[in-house]
Coordinates of C-alpha atoms in Angstrom, one line a residue:
Chain A
M271 CA 23.3 -18.3 -4.4
T272 CA 20.1 -18.2 -2.5
R273 CA 17.1 -19.7 -4.0
E274 CA 14.5 -17.5 -5.4
Y275 CA 11.2 -18.5 -3.9
W276 CA 8.9 -16.1 -5.6
R277 CA 9.2 -16.0 -9.4
W278 CA 6.8 -17.5 -11.9
P279 CA 8.5 -19.5 -14.7
E280 CA 8.9 -17.9 -18.1
S281 CA 7.1 -19.3 -21.1
R282 CA 6.4 -18.9 -24.8
W283 CA 3.8 -20.4 -27.2
T284 CA 3.1 -20.5 -30.9
A285 CA -0.2 -21.5 -32.5
P286 CA 0.1 -24.9 -34.1
N287 CA -0.9 -25.1 -37.8
K288 CA -1.2 -21.3 -38.2
E289 CA 0.6 -19.3 -40.9
W290 CA 1.2 -15.5 -40.8
Q291 CA 2.1 -15.4 -44.5
G292 CA -0.8 -13.9 -46.5
A293 CA -2.4 -12.4 -43.5
K294 CA -4.3 -9.0 -43.8
I295 CA -3.6 -7.6 -40.4
I296 CA -0.8 -8.5 -38.0
T297 CA -0.8 -6.6 -34.7
A298 CA 1.0 -6.9 -31.3
G299 CA 0.5 -6.0 -27.7
V300 CA 3.3 -5.7 -25.2
D301 CA 2.5 -5.5 -21.5
V302 CA 5.5 -4.3 -19.5
G303 CA 4.6 -5.1 -15.9
S304 CA 6.7 -4.5 -12.8
V305 CA 7.6 -8.2 -12.4
S306 CA 6.9 -9.8 -15.8
T307 CA 6.6 -8.7 -19.4
Q308 CA 4.3 -10.3 -22.0
S309 CA 4.0 -9.9 -25.7
V310 CA 1.2 -11.2 -27.9
I311 CA 1.0 -11.4 -31.7
L312 CA -2.3 -11.5 -33.4
V313 CA -2.7 -12.6 -37.0
D314 CA -6.0 -11.4 -38.5
G315 CA -7.3 -11.1 -35.0
E316 CA -6.4 -14.7 -34.0
L317 CA -3.8 -15.6 -31.4
Y318 CA -0.6 -16.5 -33.2
A319 CA 2.2 -16.3 -30.6
Y320 CA 3.0 -15.1 -27.1
S321 CA 5.8 -14.9 -24.6
S322 CA 6.0 -14.2 -20.9
M323 CA 9.3 -13.3 -19.2
R324 CA 10.7 -11.4 -16.3
T325 CA 11.0 -7.7 -16.6
G326 CA 14.6 -6.6 -16.4
S327 CA 15.9 -3.4 -15.0
N328 CA 15.1 -1.6 -18.2
S329 CA 11.6 -1.4 -19.7
P330 CA 12.5 -0.8 -23.4
D331 CA 14.9 -3.8 -23.3
S332 CA 12.3 -6.0 -21.6
A333 CA 9.7 -5.1 -24.2
Q334 CA 12.1 -5.8 -27.0
N335 CA 13.2 -9.1 -25.5
A336 CA 9.6 -10.3 -25.0
M337 CA 8.8 -9.5 -28.7
K338 CA 11.9 -11.2 -30.0
W339 CA 11.1 -14.3 -28.0
A340 CA 7.5 -14.4 -29.2
L341 CA 8.7 -14.1 -32.8
E342 CA 11.4 -16.8 -32.4
G343 CA 11.2 -19.6 -34.9
T344 CA 8.2 -18.2 -36.6
G345 CA 10.0 -16.4 -39.5
L346 CA 7.8 -13.4 -38.7
T347 CA 9.8 -10.1 -38.2
M348 CA 9.0 -6.8 -36.4
D349 CA 8.6 -4.9 -39.7
K350 CA 5.6 -7.0 -40.7
I351 CA 3.7 -6.0 -37.5
Q352 CA 1.5 -3.1 -38.6
Y353 CA 0.5 -1.7 -35.2
T354 CA 1.8 -2.3 -31.6
V355 CA 0.1 -1.2 -28.4
G356 CA 2.1 -0.9 -25.3
T357 CA 0.4 -1.4 -21.9
G358 CA 1.2 -2.0 -18.3
Y359 CA 3.2 -0.1 -15.8
G360 CA 6.1 0.5 -18.3
R361 CA 3.8 1.2 -21.3
V362 CA 5.3 4.6 -22.2
N363 CA 8.7 2.9 -22.4
V364 CA 7.9 0.6 -25.3
P365 CA 10.0 2.1 -28.1
F366 CA 8.4 0.4 -31.0
A367 CA 4.8 0.9 -29.8
N368 CA 2.5 3.0 -31.9
R369 CA 0.3 3.9 -28.9
A370 CA 0.1 3.3 -25.2
I371 CA -3.2 2.3 -23.6
T372 CA -3.8 1.7 -19.9
E373 CA -3.8 -1.8 -18.6
I374 CA -7.3 -1.3 -17.3
A375 CA -8.7 -0.9 -20.9
C376 CA -6.4 -3.7 -22.2
H377 CA -7.2 -6.2 -19.5
S378 CA -10.8 -5.7 -20.0
R379 CA -10.6 -6.2 -23.7
G380 CA -8.2 -9.2 -23.3
A381 CA -10.4 -10.9 -20.8
N382 CA -13.4 -10.4 -23.1
F383 CA -11.5 -12.3 -25.8
M384 CA -10.3 -15.0 -23.5
Y385 CA -13.5 -15.7 -21.7
G386 CA -16.2 -14.5 -24.1
P387 CA -18.9 -11.8 -23.8
T388 CA -20.4 -13.2 -20.6
V389 CA -17.5 -12.0 -18.4
K390 CA -18.5 -8.9 -16.5
T391 CA -16.2 -8.7 -13.6
I392 CA -12.4 -9.1 -13.9
L393 CA -10.0 -9.3 -11.1
D394 CA -6.4 -8.9 -12.1
M395 CA -3.8 -9.5 -9.5
G396 CA -0.4 -8.5 -10.8
G397 CA 3.1 -8.3 -9.3
Q398 CA 2.7 -4.9 -7.8
D399 CA -0.9 -4.0 -8.3
C400 CA -4.4 -5.3 -8.1
K401 CA -7.1 -4.2 -10.5
A402 CA -10.9 -4.8 -10.3
I403 CA -12.8 -4.1 -13.5
H404 CA -16.4 -4.2 -14.4
C405 CA -17.1 -4.4 -18.1
D406 CA -19.9 -4.8 -20.7
E407 CA -20.4 -7.7 -23.1
K408 CA -18.0 -6.0 -25.6
G409 CA -15.2 -5.7 -23.1
K410 CA -15.7 -2.0 -22.6
V411 CA -14.9 -0.8 -19.1
S412 CA -17.9 0.4 -17.0
A413 CA -16.1 0.7 -13.6
F414 CA -12.7 0.1 -12.4
L415 CA -10.2 0.6 -9.6
M416 CA -6.5 0.0 -9.5
N417 CA -4.6 -0.4 -6.3
D418 CA -0.9 0.0 -6.8
K419 CA -0.1 2.0 -3.7
C420 CA -0.3 -0.8 -1.2
A421 CA 1.4 -4.2 -1.5
A422 CA -1.4 -6.0 0.2
G423 CA -3.4 -8.0 -2.3
T424 CA -0.6 -8.0 -4.9
G425 CA 1.9 -10.6 -6.0
R426 CA 4.6 -8.7 -4.1
G427 CA 2.7 -9.3 -0.8
M428 CA 2.5 -13.0 -1.5
E429 CA 6.2 -13.0 -2.4
V430 CA 7.1 -11.5 1.0
F431 CA 5.2 -14.4 2.6
A432 CA 6.8 -17.0 0.4
D433 CA 10.2 -15.6 1.3
L434 CA 9.4 -15.5 5.0
L435 CA 8.3 -19.1 5.0
S436 CA 10.9 -20.3 2.4
V437 CA 8.3 -21.8 0.2
P438 CA 8.3 -21.6 -3.6
I439 CA 5.5 -19.3 -4.7
E440 CA 4.0 -21.9 -7.1
D441 CA 3.5 -24.2 -4.1
I442 CA 1.6 -21.7 -2.0
G443 CA -1.8 -22.5 -3.4
K444 CA -1.5 -26.3 -2.9
L445 CA 0.1 -26.0 0.6
S446 CA -2.7 -23.7 1.8
F447 CA -5.1 -26.6 1.7
E448 CA -2.9 -29.0 3.6
I449 CA -4.5 -28.0 6.9
E450 CA -6.9 -29.7 9.2
E451 CA -9.2 -26.7 9.7
E452 CA -9.4 -23.3 8.0
P453 CA -7.7 -20.8 10.4
S454 CA -9.0 -17.3 10.9
P455 CA -7.3 -14.9 8.4
V456 CA -4.2 -12.9 9.2
S457 CA -5.7 -9.7 10.7
N458 CA -3.3 -7.1 9.5
T459 CA -3.8 -5.7 6.0
C460 CA -0.4 -4.0 5.9
V461 CA 2.1 -6.6 4.6
I462 CA 4.8 -5.4 7.0
F463 CA 2.5 -5.8 10.0
A464 CA 1.1 -9.1 8.6
K465 CA 4.6 -10.4 8.4
T466 CA 5.2 -9.7 12.0
E467 CA 1.8 -11.3 12.9
A468 CA 2.8 -14.4 10.9
T469 CA 6.1 -14.6 12.7
G470 CA 4.2 -14.6 15.9
L471 CA 1.8 -17.3 14.7
L472 CA 4.8 -19.5 13.8
K473 CA 6.2 -18.9 17.3
Q474 CA 2.9 -20.1 18.7
G475 CA 3.5 -23.3 16.9
W476 CA 1.3 -22.9 13.8
S477 CA 2.5 -24.9 10.8
K478 CA 3.7 -23.2 7.7
E479 CA 0.7 -24.5 5.9
K480 CA -1.7 -23.0 8.4
V481 CA 0.0 -19.6 8.2
I482 CA -0.1 -19.8 4.4
A483 CA -3.9 -20.6 4.6
A484 CA -4.4 -17.7 7.0
Y485 CA -2.7 -15.3 4.6
C486 CA -4.4 -16.6 1.4
S487 CA -7.7 -16.1 3.1
A488 CA -6.7 -12.5 4.3
M489 CA -5.7 -11.7 0.7
A490 CA -8.9 -13.2 -0.7
H491 CA -11.0 -11.1 1.7
R492 CA -9.1 -8.0 0.8
V493 CA -9.7 -8.3 -3.0
V494 CA -13.4 -9.2 -2.4
E495 CA -13.8 -5.8 -0.7
L496 CA -12.3 -4.2 -3.8
L497 CA -14.7 -6.2 -6.1
Q498 CA -17.6 -4.9 -4.0
R499 CA -16.6 -1.3 -4.6
I500 CA -16.9 -1.7 -8.4
G501 CA -19.9 -4.0 -8.2
M502 CA -19.6 -7.7 -8.5
E503 CA -21.6 -9.2 -11.5
K504 CA -21.5 -12.6 -13.0
E505 CA -19.5 -13.9 -14.7
F506 CA -16.3 -13.5 -13.0
A507 CA -12.7 -14.1 -14.1
V508 CA -9.3 -13.9 -12.4
T509 CA -6.2 -12.9 -14.4
G510 CA -2.6 -12.1 -13.6
G511 CA 0.0 -14.0 -11.7
I512 CA -2.1 -14.7 -8.7
A513 CA -4.7 -16.4 -10.8
K514 CA -2.4 -19.3 -10.7
N515 CA -2.6 -19.4 -6.9
I516 CA -5.6 -21.6 -6.2
G517 CA -5.2 -20.9 -2.5
V518 CA -6.3 -17.4 -3.1
V519 CA -8.7 -18.0 -6.0
K520 CA -10.7 -20.8 -4.3
R521 CA -11.1 -18.6 -1.2
I522 CA -12.3 -15.7 -3.2
E523 CA -14.9 -18.0 -4.9
K524 CA -16.0 -19.2 -1.5
E525 CA -16.4 -15.7 -0.1
I526 CA -18.4 -14.4 -3.1
G527 CA -20.2 -17.6 -3.9
V528 CA -19.3 -17.5 -7.5
T529 CA -16.9 -19.8 -9.4
A530 CA -14.3 -18.0 -11.6
L531 CA -14.4 -18.8 -15.3
I532 CA -11.9 -21.4 -16.4
P533 CA -9.3 -19.8 -18.5
K534 CA -8.6 -21.2 -22.0
L535 CA -5.3 -19.4 -22.2
D536 CA -2.5 -18.3 -19.9
T537 CA -4.2 -15.6 -17.9
Q538 CA -1.0 -13.6 -17.6
I539 CA -1.3 -12.5 -21.2
A540 CA -4.7 -10.8 -20.8
G541 CA -3.2 -7.3 -20.9
A542 CA -0.9 -7.8 -23.9
L543 CA -3.7 -9.6 -25.7
G544 CA -6.0 -6.7 -25.1
G545 CA -3.3 -4.4 -26.4
A546 CA -3.0 -6.4 -29.6
L547 CA -6.8 -6.4 -30.0
F548 CA -6.9 -2.6 -29.6
A549 CA -4.1 -2.4 -32.2
K550 CA -6.2 -4.4 -34.7
A551 CA -9.2 -2.2 -34.0
L552 CA -7.1 1.0 -34.4
V553 CA -5.7 -0.3 -37.8
E554 CA -9.2 -1.0 -39.0
K555 CA -10.4 2.4 -37.9
E556 CA -7.5 4.0 -39.8
Q557 CA -8.3 1.9 -42.9
R558 CA -11.9 3.0 -42.8
G559 CA -10.6 6.6 -42.6
Chain B
M97 CA 2.1 8.3 46.7
I98 CA 3.7 5.9 44.3
S99 CA 2.0 5.5 41.0
C100 CA 2.9 3.7 37.8
G101 CA 2.2 4.0 34.1
I102 CA 2.8 1.2 31.6
D103 CA 2.7 1.7 27.9
G104 CA 2.4 -1.6 25.9
G105 CA 3.7 -0.3 22.6
A106 CA 3.9 -2.2 19.4
R107 CA 7.7 -2.4 19.6
N108 CA 8.6 -1.6 23.2
T109 CA 6.8 -1.8 26.5
K110 CA 7.7 1.2 28.7
V111 CA 7.1 1.7 32.4
V112 CA 7.4 4.9 34.5
I113 CA 7.1 4.9 38.3
L114 CA 6.3 8.2 40.0
K115 CA 6.7 9.2 43.7
D116 CA 4.5 12.2 44.3
G117 CA 4.6 13.0 40.6
K118 CA 8.4 12.8 40.3
I119 CA 10.0 10.0 38.2
I120 CA 11.9 7.6 40.4
G121 CA 12.1 4.6 38.0
K122 CA 11.9 3.7 34.3
G123 CA 11.9 0.4 32.6
M124 CA 11.7 -0.9 29.1
A125 CA 11.4 -4.3 27.4
L126 CA 10.9 -5.5 23.8
T127 CA 7.2 -6.2 23.4
G128 CA 7.8 -9.1 21.1
F129 CA 4.9 -11.6 20.9
E130 CA 4.2 -11.8 24.5
Q131 CA 2.9 -8.5 26.0
K132 CA 2.4 -10.0 29.4
V133 CA 6.0 -11.2 29.7
A134 CA 7.3 -7.8 28.4
A135 CA 5.1 -5.9 30.9
E136 CA 6.5 -8.0 33.8
A137 CA 10.1 -7.5 32.6
A138 CA 9.7 -3.7 32.1
I139 CA 8.0 -3.1 35.5
N140 CA 10.7 -5.1 37.2
V141 CA 13.4 -3.0 35.7
A142 CA 11.6 0.2 36.8
I143 CA 11.0 -1.2 40.3
S144 CA 14.6 -2.0 40.8
E145 CA 15.7 1.4 39.5
A146 CA 13.2 3.1 41.8
G147 CA 14.5 0.9 44.7
I148 CA 11.0 0.0 45.8
K149 CA 8.9 -3.1 46.3
R150 CA 6.1 -4.1 43.9
E151 CA 3.5 -3.7 46.6
D152 CA 4.6 -0.1 47.2
I153 CA 2.9 0.9 44.0
E154 CA -0.6 2.1 44.8
Y155 CA -2.1 2.4 41.4
I156 CA -1.1 1.3 37.9
V157 CA -2.6 2.6 34.6
A158 CA -1.9 0.9 31.3
T159 CA -2.0 2.4 27.9
G160 CA -0.9 1.5 24.3
E161 CA -1.9 -1.2 21.9
G162 CA -1.3 -4.0 24.4
Q163 CA -3.1 -2.4 27.3
K164 CA -5.8 -5.0 27.5
E165 CA -3.2 -7.8 28.0
I166 CA -1.6 -6.0 31.0
E167 CA -3.8 -7.6 33.6
F168 CA -2.0 -6.3 36.7
A169 CA -3.0 -2.7 35.8
N170 CA -5.8 -1.1 37.8
D171 CA -7.1 1.0 35.0
T172 CA -6.4 2.0 31.4
I173 CA -6.2 5.3 29.4
T174 CA -6.0 6.0 25.7
V175 CA -2.6 6.9 24.2
V176 CA -4.1 10.3 23.1
G177 CA -5.2 11.0 26.7
A178 CA -1.9 9.9 28.2
D179 CA 0.2 11.9 25.7
T180 CA -1.8 15.1 26.4
I181 CA -1.5 14.8 30.2
A182 CA 2.2 14.2 30.0
V183 CA 2.9 17.0 27.6
N184 CA 0.7 19.4 29.5
T185 CA 2.6 18.7 32.7
L186 CA 6.0 19.2 31.0
F187 CA 5.1 22.0 28.7
P188 CA 1.9 23.7 29.6
Q189 CA 2.2 26.2 26.7
V190 CA 1.9 23.3 24.1
R191 CA -1.3 23.2 22.0
T192 CA -0.3 20.6 19.5
V193 CA 1.2 17.2 20.2
I194 CA 2.7 15.0 17.6
D195 CA 3.4 11.4 18.7
I196 CA 5.1 9.0 16.3
G197 CA 5.5 5.5 17.5
A198 CA 6.5 2.3 15.8
E199 CA 3.1 1.4 14.3
E200 CA 1.0 4.5 14.8
G201 CA 1.2 8.3 14.4
R202 CA -1.0 10.8 16.1
A203 CA -1.6 14.5 16.1
I204 CA -3.5 16.0 19.0
K205 CA -4.8 19.5 19.6
C206 CA -5.3 20.4 23.2
D207 CA -6.2 23.4 25.4
E208 CA -4.2 25.0 28.2
K209 CA -5.6 22.6 30.8
G210 CA -4.4 19.6 28.8
K211 CA -7.9 18.7 27.5
V212 CA -8.0 17.0 24.1
I213 CA -9.8 19.1 21.5
D214 CA -9.1 17.2 18.4
F215 CA -6.9 14.4 17.2
A216 CA -6.0 12.5 14.0
I217 CA -4.4 9.0 13.9
N218 CA -2.4 7.2 11.2
E219 CA -2.7 3.5 11.9
K220 CA -2.7 0.0 10.4
C221 CA -0.3 1.1 7.6
A222 CA 3.5 1.0 8.1
A223 CA 3.9 4.0 5.7
G224 CA 2.9 6.5 8.4
A225 CA 4.9 5.3 11.4
G226 CA 8.3 4.4 12.7
T227 CA 8.2 1.0 11.2
F228 CA 8.7 2.7 7.8
C229 CA 12.1 4.2 8.9
E230 CA 13.1 0.9 10.6
T231 CA 12.4 -1.2 7.5
M232 CA 14.4 1.2 5.3
A233 CA 17.2 1.3 7.8
R234 CA 17.4 -2.5 7.6
T235 CA 17.5 -2.4 3.8
L236 CA 20.2 0.3 3.9
E237 CA 22.1 -1.9 6.5
V238 CA 22.2 1.1 8.8
K239 CA 21.3 1.0 12.5
I240 CA 18.1 2.8 13.2
E241 CA 19.8 4.9 15.8
E242 CA 22.2 6.1 13.1
M243 CA 19.7 6.9 10.4
G244 CA 19.2 10.5 11.6
A245 CA 22.8 11.5 11.7
I246 CA 23.5 9.9 8.4
S247 CA 20.6 11.7 6.6
L248 CA 21.8 15.0 7.9
K249 CA 25.0 14.6 5.9
S250 CA 22.9 14.6 2.7
T251 CA 23.3 17.4 0.3
K252 CA 20.8 16.2 -2.3
S253 CA 17.1 15.6 -2.1
I254 CA 15.9 12.8 -4.2
P255 CA 12.2 11.8 -4.4
M256 CA 10.8 8.5 -3.1
N257 CA 7.9 7.4 -5.3
A258 CA 6.7 4.4 -3.3
Q259 CA 4.3 5.0 -0.5
C260 CA 4.0 1.4 0.8
A261 CA 6.9 0.3 3.0
V262 CA 7.2 -3.0 0.9
F263 CA 7.5 -1.1 -2.4
A264 CA 9.7 1.5 -0.8
E265 CA 12.1 -1.3 0.2
S266 CA 12.5 -2.3 -3.5
E267 CA 13.0 1.4 -4.4
V268 CA 15.7 1.7 -1.8
V269 CA 17.4 -1.5 -3.2
S270 CA 17.3 0.1 -6.7
L271 CA 18.8 3.3 -5.4
I272 CA 21.6 1.3 -3.7
H273 CA 22.2 -0.5 -7.0
A274 CA 22.3 2.9 -8.8
K275 CA 25.1 3.9 -6.3
T276 CA 23.1 6.6 -4.7
P277 CA 24.9 7.7 -1.5
K278 CA 23.4 6.2 1.7
E279 CA 22.9 9.7 3.2
D280 CA 20.7 10.8 0.3
I281 CA 18.6 7.7 0.5
A282 CA 18.2 8.1 4.3
N283 CA 17.3 11.8 3.7
A284 CA 14.7 10.7 1.1
V285 CA 13.2 8.2 3.6
H286 CA 12.8 10.9 6.2
S287 CA 11.3 13.4 3.8
A288 CA 8.8 10.8 2.7
I289 CA 7.6 10.0 6.2
S290 CA 7.7 13.6 7.3
D291 CA 5.5 14.5 4.3
R292 CA 2.8 12.1 5.5
I293 CA 3.0 13.1 9.2
A294 CA 2.9 16.8 8.3
S295 CA -0.2 16.2 6.3
M296 CA -1.9 14.3 9.1
A297 CA -0.9 17.0 11.6
R298 CA -2.5 19.8 9.4
R299 CA -5.8 18.0 9.7
V300 CA -6.0 19.0 13.4
G301 CA -4.4 22.4 12.7
I302 CA -1.0 23.3 13.8
E303 CA -1.1 25.7 16.8
K304 CA 2.0 26.7 18.7
E305 CA 3.7 25.5 20.7
V306 CA 4.2 22.1 19.2
A307 CA 5.6 19.1 21.1
L308 CA 7.1 16.0 19.4
V309 CA 7.1 12.7 21.3
G310 CA 7.3 9.0 20.7
G311 CA 10.3 6.9 19.6
V312 CA 10.6 8.6 16.2
A313 CA 11.3 11.9 17.9
K314 CA 14.7 10.5 18.7
N315 CA 15.5 10.4 15.0
I316 CA 17.1 13.8 14.3
G317 CA 16.9 13.4 10.6
F318 CA 13.1 12.9 10.7
V319 CA 12.8 15.8 13.2
E320 CA 14.7 18.1 10.8
A321 CA 12.5 17.1 7.9
L322 CA 9.3 17.6 9.8
K323 CA 10.5 21.0 11.1
K324 CA 11.0 22.1 7.5
D325 CA 7.6 20.7 6.4
L326 CA 5.6 22.3 9.2
E327 CA 7.8 25.4 9.6
V328 CA 7.8 25.2 13.3
E329 CA 10.3 24.4 16.1
F330 CA 9.4 21.5 18.4
L331 CA 9.6 21.0 22.1
I332 CA 11.0 17.5 22.5
P333 CA 11.1 16.0 26.0
D334 CA 14.4 14.4 27.2
D335 CA 13.0 10.9 26.8
P336 CA 10.3 11.1 24.2
L337 CA 9.9 7.3 24.2
F338 CA 8.6 7.3 27.8
I339 CA 6.1 10.1 27.4
T340 CA 3.0 8.0 27.0
A341 CA 3.9 5.8 30.1
Y342 CA 4.6 9.0 32.0
G343 CA 1.2 10.4 31.1
A344 CA -0.4 7.1 32.2
A345 CA 1.5 7.3 35.6
I346 CA 0.2 10.9 36.1
S347 CA -3.3 9.9 35.3
A348 CA -2.9 7.2 38.0
I349 CA -2.4 9.9 40.6
D350 CA -5.6 11.7 39.4
K351 CA -7.5 8.5 39.5
V352 CA -6.6 7.8 43.2
S353 CA -7.2 11.4 44.3
S354 CA -10.6 11.6 42.7
Chain C
M48 CA -17.5 4.5 -16.6
I49 CA -16.9 4.9 -12.9
A50 CA -13.2 5.5 -12.6
N51 CA -11.9 5.0 -9.1
Y52 CA -8.6 6.6 -8.4
G53 CA -6.9 6.0 -5.1
Y54 CA -6.4 2.9 -3.0
K55 CA -7.4 0.8 0.0
D56 CA -4.7 0.1 2.5
G57 CA -4.6 -1.0 6.1
S58 CA -5.8 2.4 7.3
G59 CA -8.9 2.6 5.1
E60 CA -10.5 3.3 1.7
W61 CA -9.3 6.4 -0.1
F62 CA -10.9 6.8 -3.5
I63 CA -11.9 9.7 -5.7
S64 CA -14.5 8.4 -8.2
I65 CA -15.2 10.1 -11.5
D66 CA -18.2 9.2 -13.5
T67 CA -16.9 9.6 -17.0
D68 CA -20.4 9.4 -18.5
K69 CA -21.3 12.5 -16.5
C70 CA -18.0 14.4 -16.9
N71 CA -18.0 16.8 -19.8
G72 CA -14.3 17.7 -19.5
C73 CA -15.1 21.3 -18.5
G74 CA -12.0 21.5 -16.3
E75 CA -13.6 23.5 -13.4
C76 CA -12.3 20.9 -10.9
V77 CA -8.8 21.5 -12.2
K78 CA -9.1 25.2 -11.4
V79 CA -10.6 25.0 -7.9
C80 CA -8.5 22.2 -6.4
P81 CA -5.8 23.7 -4.2
Q82 CA -3.6 20.7 -4.7
T83 CA -4.1 20.3 -8.4
V84 CA -5.3 16.8 -8.1
F85 CA -7.2 16.8 -11.4
E86 CA -6.3 17.1 -15.0
V87 CA -8.4 17.0 -18.2
T88 CA -7.0 14.6 -20.8
Q89 CA -7.9 12.2 -23.5
D90 CA -9.6 9.2 -21.7
P91 CA -6.8 6.9 -20.8
N92 CA -9.1 4.0 -20.2
D93 CA -11.2 4.3 -23.3
P94 CA -9.1 4.6 -26.5
F95 CA -12.2 5.3 -28.6
R96 CA -13.7 8.2 -26.6
E97 CA -13.2 11.5 -28.5
E98 CA -14.2 14.1 -25.8
P99 CA -11.7 14.9 -23.0
V100 CA -12.3 13.8 -19.5
A101 CA -11.2 14.6 -16.0
V102 CA -8.8 12.2 -14.3
V103 CA -6.9 12.2 -11.0
S104 CA -3.3 12.9 -12.0
D105 CA -0.8 10.1 -11.6
G106 CA 1.4 11.8 -9.0
H107 CA -1.5 12.0 -6.6
R108 CA -3.1 8.6 -6.9
K109 CA -0.9 6.8 -4.4
K110 CA -1.1 9.4 -1.8
I111 CA -4.6 10.9 -2.2
K112 CA -5.4 10.4 1.5
Y113 CA -2.7 12.8 2.3
T114 CA -3.1 15.2 -0.7
C115 CA -6.8 15.8 0.2
N116 CA -6.1 16.4 3.9
T117 CA -5.9 20.2 3.3
C118 CA -9.6 20.2 2.4
K119 CA -10.5 17.7 5.1
P120 CA -9.8 19.0 8.6
V121 CA -10.9 16.8 11.5
T122 CA -13.6 19.2 12.6
N123 CA -15.6 21.9 10.8
R124 CA -15.0 20.3 7.4
P125 CA -16.2 22.7 4.7
P126 CA -17.8 21.3 1.5
L127 CA -15.2 20.0 -0.9
P128 CA -14.4 22.5 -3.7
C129 CA -14.1 19.8 -6.4
I130 CA -17.6 18.4 -5.6
V131 CA -19.3 21.8 -5.2
T132 CA -17.9 23.1 -8.5
C133 CA -18.8 20.1 -10.6
K134 CA -22.1 20.9 -12.3
S135 CA -22.4 17.4 -13.8
K136 CA -22.0 15.8 -10.3
A137 CA -19.3 13.5 -11.6
I138 CA -17.0 13.5 -8.6
T139 CA -17.4 11.7 -5.3
H140 CA -15.0 10.9 -2.5
S141 CA -15.1 7.6 -0.5
W142 CA -14.1 9.3 2.8

C-alpha cells in the first residue's frame, strides 16, 4: 500500500472533571467537511466533548460516526442532546440535525468563543475551500468570502504538493523553514500549473525544502489577498486544517504584519463549535417563546 | 524567400518554415523546462524536413508563451496576431477564431483583412484550456489522443460539478469508483470545458465563419461538444497545432517586405 | 454584512458582493438577471435575521465568471441589469 502523505490525524477529547448529568441544555454541532468531519458537544454552553475524523464517502454516516466517537465513554446518548446544528459542505446531509447553518456563520461564532470578542478577522483554510470572515465582537459576520471553486489556497492544494514531494503533510510547515534563504514564491496560482513549475524547480536543483518554502509563501500571499478583500482588522485568527501548517501561517503573519491569536483549542473544531453554540441560542430562543 | 515562424507553446514548441509563403518544413518538440533547447530541436527538425540549411532562413518570428527565450528569432508577434494572420490566409471568410492551447484559450474577432477587432483570453487557470482535458485523461487512464473518440461513444450526459482541474480529478475518481462508464466521463469532461470556452467566445460575439485552431481542435469529442454549445460548424485546418507558428512565419514575410 | 459570492483563481477575481444591510429582499434582481444568478431566501449566514435577502445561488458561485459573460461583452458593455435595477444599491461586481 502506498503511504498517504496528506491526511491529518484523527482525534477526540472529553473535558476532564465535567458532568453532563443535571445539565439544563445539551447541544451539538456537526461540521461535515469535504476531508474531515467534526462533532462538538456543549453542556450548558461549555465545551464537553469533541471528535475529529475523516469524512467517508457518505456524509450521513460520517456525521453519525463523528457524533458516536465524541459520545464514546461519556455515558451521554444522542437522545439527551436537545438541538443539533449541521454545518459544513455536507450540512444538509446530517440526518439528526435540527437545522443546517452555513459554515461562514458557524466559523465566525466558533472563533468568537475560542478566541474571545477581540477577534475580528478569521481565516479558515479547509480541505477544499478557503474562507475569510470579518466579524463583530459578538461573532456576527460583517463581511465574508468563500473560495471553494479553486484548489489554490486550500488544503487540497497543499496535499498535491505534499504528494508531489513525498513529504507527510504535517512536516510541511517545519521543512519550509529548513532553507538558507527565503525563495521567491511559486508564480502560478493554479495548482496544476504550480505543480509543473515546482517540477521544473526541482529539475533546476532546488531542494525539496526550498520548493516547499516557495509554495507556502505563494499560498500565504494568495490568502492575504483574500483577507484584503474583506478588510483586515485586528485581531486575527487562523482556523481549519492549514492553521496547523506553520509554514503558511508564519508567512501570512509576516506579510500582513499581524500575529495570529494563539488557539486554546483544536482550531479544526471551530465550525462544529459554532454550530453547537447556535444550537444553544436557538433552544433558548424557543424557550423564551 | 524563406521565412520561419516558431511558437513556444506551454506544452509543445512548433516551427513552420515557408518558401515564398508555402510550407516546406515543420518541426515540433516538447517544450519541457528548457524553451531554448526545445526551440533548437524543433527548428532542426523543420530544417531537415525542408531540406535547407539554417542560414537559408532569412527571417524568424517567434510567438507563444516562451517567445522571449527564443533568442535566435529576429522579431516576435502575439499569439492573437499570429492566429489571425494564419486563419485569414487559409480561410479569408472567417470572422471568429477560437484557439485552445494547452494552457490558454482565446477567442478572436477579425475583419476580412485579418485585422483583429476584439479578443478574449482564458489564462492562468487550467480549467479553461487543454491541460484540463489532459489531466482528466490521465485520471481516466486514457491516452489524450483517444479521449475524443471515446467520448463520442457516450449515450448519457452527466454533469461535472467541479470547475477546478484539481477538484475535477477527484470527481472523476469518484465517478470511476461509482462504475460510471469511461465514455460518459470523457463526455462530461468535454462538455465542461466546452461550456467555458463557449462562454468566453460569446464575449467577443460569434460571427460566421468560425475557425477552430490549437491542439485541442484535434480532440473530436471537444469539437462536437463546442459545436453543440455554439450552434455553429467550424473550419478546422489540417494541422491546427501548427497554426500559430504558421501565422508567425507569414508575418516574417511581411516584416521583410515592409 | 458584505456577502462576497464567487472566487479568485489564477485568472483573476470574480466576485458579486451583496450588502445584506442594504438589501431589502425585493427580488427585482431575480427578475432581471438573464442567467437567474440571484435568489431571495432566508439569510443563510445569519440564522437570526428575519427578513429575506438576495443571495447568489449555489449553482452559479463556482462559475460566476462564465455565467456573467452574457452581460459582459469585451466591447460596448452595457450597464449590468442587476446593478441598474437594485434601488438599494446593494449589488456590486468585482470585474
